Short mmCIF file of C-alpha atoms in Angstrom, two decimals:
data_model
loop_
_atom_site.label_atom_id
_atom_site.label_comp_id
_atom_site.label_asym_id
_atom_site.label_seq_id
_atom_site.Cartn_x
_atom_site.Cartn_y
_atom_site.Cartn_z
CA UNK A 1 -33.41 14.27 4.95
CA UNK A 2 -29.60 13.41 6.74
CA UNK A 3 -28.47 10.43 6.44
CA UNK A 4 -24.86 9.77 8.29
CA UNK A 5 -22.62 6.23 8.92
CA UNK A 6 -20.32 7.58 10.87
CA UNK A 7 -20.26 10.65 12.98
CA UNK A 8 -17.66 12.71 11.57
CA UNK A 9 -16.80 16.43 11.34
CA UNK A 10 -14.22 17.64 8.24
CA UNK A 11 -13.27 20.78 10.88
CA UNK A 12 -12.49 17.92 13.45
CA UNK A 13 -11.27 15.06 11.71
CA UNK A 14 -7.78 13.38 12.09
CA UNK A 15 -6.09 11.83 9.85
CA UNK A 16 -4.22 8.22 10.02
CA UNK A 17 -0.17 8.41 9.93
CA UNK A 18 -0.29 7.10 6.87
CA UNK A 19 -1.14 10.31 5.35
CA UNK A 20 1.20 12.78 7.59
CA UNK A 21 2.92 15.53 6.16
CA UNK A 22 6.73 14.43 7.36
CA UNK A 23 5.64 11.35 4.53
CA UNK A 24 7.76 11.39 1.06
CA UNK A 25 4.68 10.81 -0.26
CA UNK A 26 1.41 12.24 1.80
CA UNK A 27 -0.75 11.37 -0.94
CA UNK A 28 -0.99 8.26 -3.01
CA UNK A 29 -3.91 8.32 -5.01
CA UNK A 30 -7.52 8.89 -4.71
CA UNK A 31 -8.71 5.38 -4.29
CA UNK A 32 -6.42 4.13 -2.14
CA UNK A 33 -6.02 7.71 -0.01
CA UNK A 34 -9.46 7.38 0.08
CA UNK A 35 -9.90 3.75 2.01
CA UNK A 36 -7.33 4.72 4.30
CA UNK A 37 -9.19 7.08 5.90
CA UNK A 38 -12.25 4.58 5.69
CA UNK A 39 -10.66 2.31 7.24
CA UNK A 40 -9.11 4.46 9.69
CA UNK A 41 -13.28 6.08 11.05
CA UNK A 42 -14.16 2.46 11.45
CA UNK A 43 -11.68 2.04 13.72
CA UNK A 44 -9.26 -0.47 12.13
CA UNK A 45 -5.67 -0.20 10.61
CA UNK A 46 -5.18 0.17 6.92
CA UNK A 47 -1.57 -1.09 7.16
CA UNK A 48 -2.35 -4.59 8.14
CA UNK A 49 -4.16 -4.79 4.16
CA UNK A 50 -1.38 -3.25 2.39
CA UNK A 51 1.23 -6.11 1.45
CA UNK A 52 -0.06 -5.52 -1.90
CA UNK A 53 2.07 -2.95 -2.32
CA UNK A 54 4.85 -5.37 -2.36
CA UNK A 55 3.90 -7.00 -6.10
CA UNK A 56 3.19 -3.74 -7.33
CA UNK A 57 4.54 -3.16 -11.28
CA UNK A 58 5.54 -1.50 -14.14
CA UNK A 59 2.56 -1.85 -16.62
CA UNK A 60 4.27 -0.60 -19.53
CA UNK A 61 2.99 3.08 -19.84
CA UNK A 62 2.62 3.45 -16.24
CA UNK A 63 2.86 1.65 -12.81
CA UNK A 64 0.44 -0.35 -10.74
CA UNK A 65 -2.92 2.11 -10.02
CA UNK A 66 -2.95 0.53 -6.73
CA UNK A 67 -5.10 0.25 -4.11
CA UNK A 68 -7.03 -2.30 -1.67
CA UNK A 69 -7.76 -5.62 -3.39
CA UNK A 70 -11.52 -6.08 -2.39
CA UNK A 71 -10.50 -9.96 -1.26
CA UNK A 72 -7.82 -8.72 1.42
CA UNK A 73 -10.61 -6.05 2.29
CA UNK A 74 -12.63 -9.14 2.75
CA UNK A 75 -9.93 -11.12 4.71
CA UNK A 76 -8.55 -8.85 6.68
CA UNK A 77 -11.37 -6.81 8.09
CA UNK A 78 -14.44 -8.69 6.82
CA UNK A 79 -15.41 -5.74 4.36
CA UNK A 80 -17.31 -7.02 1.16
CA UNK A 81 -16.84 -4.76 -1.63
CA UNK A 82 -17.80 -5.47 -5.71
CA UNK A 83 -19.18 -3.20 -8.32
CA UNK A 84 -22.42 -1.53 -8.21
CA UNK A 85 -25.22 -0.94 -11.91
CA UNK A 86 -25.89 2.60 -11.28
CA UNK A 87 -29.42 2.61 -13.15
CA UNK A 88 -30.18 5.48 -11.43
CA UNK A 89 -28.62 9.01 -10.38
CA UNK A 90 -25.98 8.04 -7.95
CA UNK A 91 -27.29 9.70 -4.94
CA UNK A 92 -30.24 8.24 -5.03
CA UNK A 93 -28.17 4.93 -4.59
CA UNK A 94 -25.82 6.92 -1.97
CA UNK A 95 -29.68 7.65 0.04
CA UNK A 96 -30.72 3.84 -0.73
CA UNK A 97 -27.35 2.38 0.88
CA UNK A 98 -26.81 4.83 3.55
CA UNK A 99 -30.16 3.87 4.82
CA UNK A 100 -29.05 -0.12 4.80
CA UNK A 101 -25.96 1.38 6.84
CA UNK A 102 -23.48 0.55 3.94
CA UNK A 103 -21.20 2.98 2.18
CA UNK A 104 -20.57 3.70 -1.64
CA UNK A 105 -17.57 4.75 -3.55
CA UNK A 106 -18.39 7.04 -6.26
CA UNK A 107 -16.39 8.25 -9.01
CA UNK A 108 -16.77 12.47 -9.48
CA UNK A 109 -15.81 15.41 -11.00
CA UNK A 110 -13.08 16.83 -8.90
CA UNK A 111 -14.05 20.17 -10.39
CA UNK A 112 -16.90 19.79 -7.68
CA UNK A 113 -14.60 18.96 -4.74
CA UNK A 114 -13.29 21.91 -2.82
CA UNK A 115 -10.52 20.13 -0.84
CA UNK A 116 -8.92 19.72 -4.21
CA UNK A 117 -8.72 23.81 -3.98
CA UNK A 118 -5.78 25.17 -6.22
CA UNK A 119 -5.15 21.84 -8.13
CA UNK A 120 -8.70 21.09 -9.91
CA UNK A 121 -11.57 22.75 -7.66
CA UNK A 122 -12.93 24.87 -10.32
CA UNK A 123 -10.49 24.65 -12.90
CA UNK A 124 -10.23 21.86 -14.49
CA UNK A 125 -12.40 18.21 -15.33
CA UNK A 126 -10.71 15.28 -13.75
CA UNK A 127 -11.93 11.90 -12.41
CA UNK A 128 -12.14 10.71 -8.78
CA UNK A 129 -12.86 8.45 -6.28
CA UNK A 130 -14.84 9.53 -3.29
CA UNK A 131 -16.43 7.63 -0.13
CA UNK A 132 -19.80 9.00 0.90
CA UNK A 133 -20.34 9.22 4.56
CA UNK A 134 -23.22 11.45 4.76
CA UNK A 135 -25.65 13.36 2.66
CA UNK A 136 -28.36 15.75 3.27
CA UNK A 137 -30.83 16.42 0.49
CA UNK A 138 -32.44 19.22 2.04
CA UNK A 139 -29.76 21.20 2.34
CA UNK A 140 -27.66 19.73 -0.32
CA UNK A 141 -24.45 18.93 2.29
CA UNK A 142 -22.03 15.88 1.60
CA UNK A 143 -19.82 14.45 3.35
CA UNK A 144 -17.21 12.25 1.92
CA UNK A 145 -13.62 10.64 2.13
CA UNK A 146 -10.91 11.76 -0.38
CA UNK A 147 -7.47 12.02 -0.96
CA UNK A 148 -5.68 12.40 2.68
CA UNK A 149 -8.99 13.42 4.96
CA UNK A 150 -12.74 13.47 5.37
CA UNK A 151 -14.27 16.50 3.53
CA UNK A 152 -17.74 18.08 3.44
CA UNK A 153 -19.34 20.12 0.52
CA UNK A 154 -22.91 21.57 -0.34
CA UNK A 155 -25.10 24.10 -2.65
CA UNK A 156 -23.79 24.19 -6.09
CA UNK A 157 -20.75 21.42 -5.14
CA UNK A 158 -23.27 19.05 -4.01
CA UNK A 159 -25.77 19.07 -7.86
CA UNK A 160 -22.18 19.41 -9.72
CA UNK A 161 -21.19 16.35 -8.08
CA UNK A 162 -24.43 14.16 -8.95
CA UNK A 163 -25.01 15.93 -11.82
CA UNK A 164 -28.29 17.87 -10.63
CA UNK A 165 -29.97 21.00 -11.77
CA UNK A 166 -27.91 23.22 -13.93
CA UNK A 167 -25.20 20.14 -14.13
CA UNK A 168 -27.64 17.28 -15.45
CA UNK A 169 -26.06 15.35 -18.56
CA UNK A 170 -28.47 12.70 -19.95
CA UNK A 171 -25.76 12.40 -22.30
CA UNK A 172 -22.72 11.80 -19.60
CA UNK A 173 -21.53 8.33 -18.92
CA UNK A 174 -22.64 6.93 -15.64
CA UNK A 175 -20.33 7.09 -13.02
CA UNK A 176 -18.29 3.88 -11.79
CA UNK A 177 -20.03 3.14 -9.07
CA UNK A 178 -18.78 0.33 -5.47
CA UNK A 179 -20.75 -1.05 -2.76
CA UNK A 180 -18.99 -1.51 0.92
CA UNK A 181 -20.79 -3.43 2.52
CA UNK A 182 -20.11 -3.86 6.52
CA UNK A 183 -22.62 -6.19 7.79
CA UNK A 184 -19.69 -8.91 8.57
CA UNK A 185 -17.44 -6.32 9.85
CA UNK A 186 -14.21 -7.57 12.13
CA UNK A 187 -12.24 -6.13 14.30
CA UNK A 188 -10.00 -9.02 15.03
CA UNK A 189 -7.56 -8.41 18.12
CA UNK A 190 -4.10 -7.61 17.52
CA UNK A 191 -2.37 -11.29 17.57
CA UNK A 192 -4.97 -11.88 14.80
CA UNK A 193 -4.51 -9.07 12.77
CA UNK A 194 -0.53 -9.68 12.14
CA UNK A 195 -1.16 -13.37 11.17
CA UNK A 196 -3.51 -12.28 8.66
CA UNK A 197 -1.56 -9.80 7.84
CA UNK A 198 1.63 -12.18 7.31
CA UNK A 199 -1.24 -14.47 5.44
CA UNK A 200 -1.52 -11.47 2.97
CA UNK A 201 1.92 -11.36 2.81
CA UNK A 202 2.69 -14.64 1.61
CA UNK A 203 0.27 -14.62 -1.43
CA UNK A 204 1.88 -11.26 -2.46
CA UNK A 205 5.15 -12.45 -2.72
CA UNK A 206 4.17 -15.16 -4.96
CA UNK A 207 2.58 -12.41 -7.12
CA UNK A 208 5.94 -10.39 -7.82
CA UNK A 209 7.17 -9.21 -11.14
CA UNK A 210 9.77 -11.92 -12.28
CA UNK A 211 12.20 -9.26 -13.20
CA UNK A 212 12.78 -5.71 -12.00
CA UNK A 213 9.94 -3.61 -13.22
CA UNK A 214 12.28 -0.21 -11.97
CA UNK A 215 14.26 -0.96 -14.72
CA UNK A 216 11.30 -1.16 -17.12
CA UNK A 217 10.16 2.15 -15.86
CA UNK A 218 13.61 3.74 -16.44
CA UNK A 219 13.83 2.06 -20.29
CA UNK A 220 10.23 3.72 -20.79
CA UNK A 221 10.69 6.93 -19.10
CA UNK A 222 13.95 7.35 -20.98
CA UNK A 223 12.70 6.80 -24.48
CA UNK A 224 9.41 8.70 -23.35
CA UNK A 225 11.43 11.73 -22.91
CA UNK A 226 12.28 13.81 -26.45
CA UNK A 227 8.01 13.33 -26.69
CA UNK A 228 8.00 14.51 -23.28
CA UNK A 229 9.76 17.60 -23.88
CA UNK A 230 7.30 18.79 -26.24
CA UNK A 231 4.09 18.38 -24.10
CA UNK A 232 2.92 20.97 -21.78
CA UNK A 233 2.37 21.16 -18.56
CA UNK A 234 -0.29 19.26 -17.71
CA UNK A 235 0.57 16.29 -19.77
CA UNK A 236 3.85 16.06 -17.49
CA UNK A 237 1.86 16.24 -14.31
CA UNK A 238 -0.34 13.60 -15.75
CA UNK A 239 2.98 11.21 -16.83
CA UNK A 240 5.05 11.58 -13.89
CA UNK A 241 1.62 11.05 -12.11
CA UNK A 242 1.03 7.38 -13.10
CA UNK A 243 5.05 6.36 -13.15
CA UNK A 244 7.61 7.92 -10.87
CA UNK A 245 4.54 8.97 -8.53
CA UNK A 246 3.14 5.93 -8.08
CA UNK A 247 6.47 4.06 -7.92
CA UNK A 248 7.45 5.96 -4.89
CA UNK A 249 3.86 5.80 -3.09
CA UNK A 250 3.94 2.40 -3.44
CA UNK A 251 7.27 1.51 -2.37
CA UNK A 252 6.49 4.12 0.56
CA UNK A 253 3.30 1.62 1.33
CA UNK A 254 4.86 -1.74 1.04
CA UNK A 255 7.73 0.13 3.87
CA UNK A 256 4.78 1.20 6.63
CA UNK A 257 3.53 -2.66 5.68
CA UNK A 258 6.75 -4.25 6.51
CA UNK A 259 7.70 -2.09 9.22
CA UNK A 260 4.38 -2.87 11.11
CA UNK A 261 4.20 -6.29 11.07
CA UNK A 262 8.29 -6.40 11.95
CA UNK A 263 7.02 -5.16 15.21
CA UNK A 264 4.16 -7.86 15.45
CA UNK A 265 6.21 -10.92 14.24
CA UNK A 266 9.87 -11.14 15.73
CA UNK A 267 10.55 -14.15 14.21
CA UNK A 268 10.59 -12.51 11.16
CA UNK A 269 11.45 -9.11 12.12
CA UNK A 270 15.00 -8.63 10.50
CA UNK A 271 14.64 -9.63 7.14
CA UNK A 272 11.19 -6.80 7.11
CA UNK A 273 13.16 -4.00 8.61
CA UNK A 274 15.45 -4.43 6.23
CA UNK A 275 13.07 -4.83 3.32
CA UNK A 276 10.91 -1.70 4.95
CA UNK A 277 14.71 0.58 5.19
CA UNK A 278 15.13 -0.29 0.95
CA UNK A 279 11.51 0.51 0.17
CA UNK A 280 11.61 4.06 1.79
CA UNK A 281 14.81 4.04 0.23
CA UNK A 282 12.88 3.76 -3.14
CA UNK A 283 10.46 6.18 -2.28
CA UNK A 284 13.27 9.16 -1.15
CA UNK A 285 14.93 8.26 -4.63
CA UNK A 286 11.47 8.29 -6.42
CA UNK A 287 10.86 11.74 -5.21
CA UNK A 288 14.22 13.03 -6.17
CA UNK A 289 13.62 11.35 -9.75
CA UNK A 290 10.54 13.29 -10.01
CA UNK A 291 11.87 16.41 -9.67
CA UNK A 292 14.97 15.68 -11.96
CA UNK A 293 12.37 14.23 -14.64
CA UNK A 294 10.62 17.48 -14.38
CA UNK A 295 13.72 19.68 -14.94
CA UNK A 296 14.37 17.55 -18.12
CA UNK A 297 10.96 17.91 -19.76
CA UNK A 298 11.77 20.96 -19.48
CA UNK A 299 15.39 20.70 -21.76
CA UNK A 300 17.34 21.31 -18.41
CA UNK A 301 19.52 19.06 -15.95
CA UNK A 302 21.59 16.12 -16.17
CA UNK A 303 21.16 12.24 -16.82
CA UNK A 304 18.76 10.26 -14.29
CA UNK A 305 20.71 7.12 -15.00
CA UNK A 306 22.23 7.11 -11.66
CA UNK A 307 18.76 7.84 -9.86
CA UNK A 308 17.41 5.07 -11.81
CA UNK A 309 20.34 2.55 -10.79
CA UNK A 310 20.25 3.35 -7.17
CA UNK A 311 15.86 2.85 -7.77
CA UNK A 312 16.82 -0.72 -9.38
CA UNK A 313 18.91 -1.61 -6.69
CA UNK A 314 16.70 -0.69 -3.77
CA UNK A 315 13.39 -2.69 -5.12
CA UNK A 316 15.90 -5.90 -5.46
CA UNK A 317 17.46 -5.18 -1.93
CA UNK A 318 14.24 -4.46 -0.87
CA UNK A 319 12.38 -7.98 -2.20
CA UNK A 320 15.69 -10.50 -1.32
CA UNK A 321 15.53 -9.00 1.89
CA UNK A 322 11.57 -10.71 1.44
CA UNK A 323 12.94 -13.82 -0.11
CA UNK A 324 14.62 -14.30 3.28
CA UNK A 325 11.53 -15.08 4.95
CA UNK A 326 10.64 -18.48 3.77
CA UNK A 327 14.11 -19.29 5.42
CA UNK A 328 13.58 -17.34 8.89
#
């Protein structure tokens, strides 16, 4: 039996300009990669949801784990989303919605996934988010979004990632599980879109950190690093992962945000180019961080203290450029 929402093709498929490779950051992480191209194959723009981005923080061990709130999903695009009880295997709920014409997010086993080739296809255990699009239990074929693109699997993938046959687990924790449901699905003309967009805007800048969370980051990652030092590998992947990563992919979002509606809003244009130039500013510098963190782990290079200052100073450029708007 095939079951298929949209009619996609991994071997065809292109990808929004969100996730291009000339980006800092092509990837941002799994969840939020993941509704981008959603969004994308149902024919709206991911961009208009992403103010978010713009009262994303420094948690304390690591920055926001960002991705769509499920009540701009709802606003902007008329996309109802909330947490599923997985009482059974998952892909018999995949079958159950697919057939209602709904999709389901389903956290995996990247070990499973083959467009994760190289990184943890195969070698190694780790969590993810994937959108199912299409599944075929006779010939045990998936396809699914994921990181940057739409992907297909099958055979031994396909019972590794539902935890069939040789890969059943009574023991194993169910998975986290998300219903999208599309029934009130909107596809609101430009015009529209931006004041929602703006909308979105508003209630995310009321939502900012009351101080500069960069700095936090820089305090943390600072006295993180003698322990840092003496980790391997993978532990630094993991750490620079869920801070300087993150930091950067989101400043990188909250730019394509700004710099979209500028073109959609004159009125207000100035004050979010400028805010957009700071926050790919951030993201450059975040990327250049990373790389200097990872030379220091490893008991080579110099002080970050500069990168950090000229981070620091780009989110505050970047949000009193925002605090202009009430006043434009």
């Amino acid at each position: 039996m095939k079951l298929e929402l949209l009619p996609l093709s991994a071997a065809t498929y292109d990808p929004h300009p969100l996730h291009r490779p000339d980006r800092v950051w092509e990837q941002t992480n799994c969840s939020m990669d993941a509704w981008i191209e959603v969004l994308h194959s149902l024919g709206l723009e991911p961009t208009a949801a992403a103010a978010f981005a713009v009262s994303t923080d420094f948690e304390g061990d690591q920055w926001t784990f960002y991705k769509f709130p499920p009540e701009d999903l709802w606003t902007t695009y008329g996309i109802d989303v909330h947490e599923m009880a997985p009482w059974r295997n998952p892909l018999d709920h995949v079958v159950e919605q697919l057939r209602r014409g709904r999709l389901m997010t389903v956290e995996v086993d990247s070990f499973h996934l083959p467009d994760t080739q190289g990184v943890s296809y195969r070698l190694t255990h780790v969590k993810s988010t994937i959108v199912v699009n299409s599944v075929d239990t006779g010939s045990r074929r998936l396809g699914y979004f994921h990181n940057s693109g739409y992907h297909e699997l099958e055979g031994d993938d396909f019972d590794g990632v539902f935890r069939l046959g040789q890969h059943a687990d009574p023991a194993a924790l169910v998975p986290y599980t998300e219903l999208v449901r599309l029934e009130h699905l909107r596809r609101d003309p430009a015009p529209a879109l931006a004041v929602h967009a703006a909308a979105l805007l508003d209630k995310h800048l009321a939502l900012r950190p009351q101080d500069n969370p960069v700095e936090r980051l820089a305090a943390r990652v600072t006295e993180d690093l003698s322990w840092l030092q003496g980790e391997d590998p993978q532990r630094f992947h993991d750490y620079a992962f869920v801070t300087v990563r993150q930091c950067g992919a989101a400043a990188e979002t909250a730019a394509a945000f700004c710099a979209w509606l500028a073109e959609r809003d004159p009125r207000r244009a100035g004050p979010l180019r400028e805010s957009a130039r700071h926050w790919t500013l951030l993201a450059e510098a975040a990327r250049a961080a990373q790389l200097r963190l990872a030379r220091l782990a490893r008991g080579r290079g110099a002080s970050l203290e500069d990168t950090w200052a000229g981070m620091a100073g780009h989110w505050a450029a970047a949000q009193k450029a925002l605090d202009a708007l009430s006043s434009s």
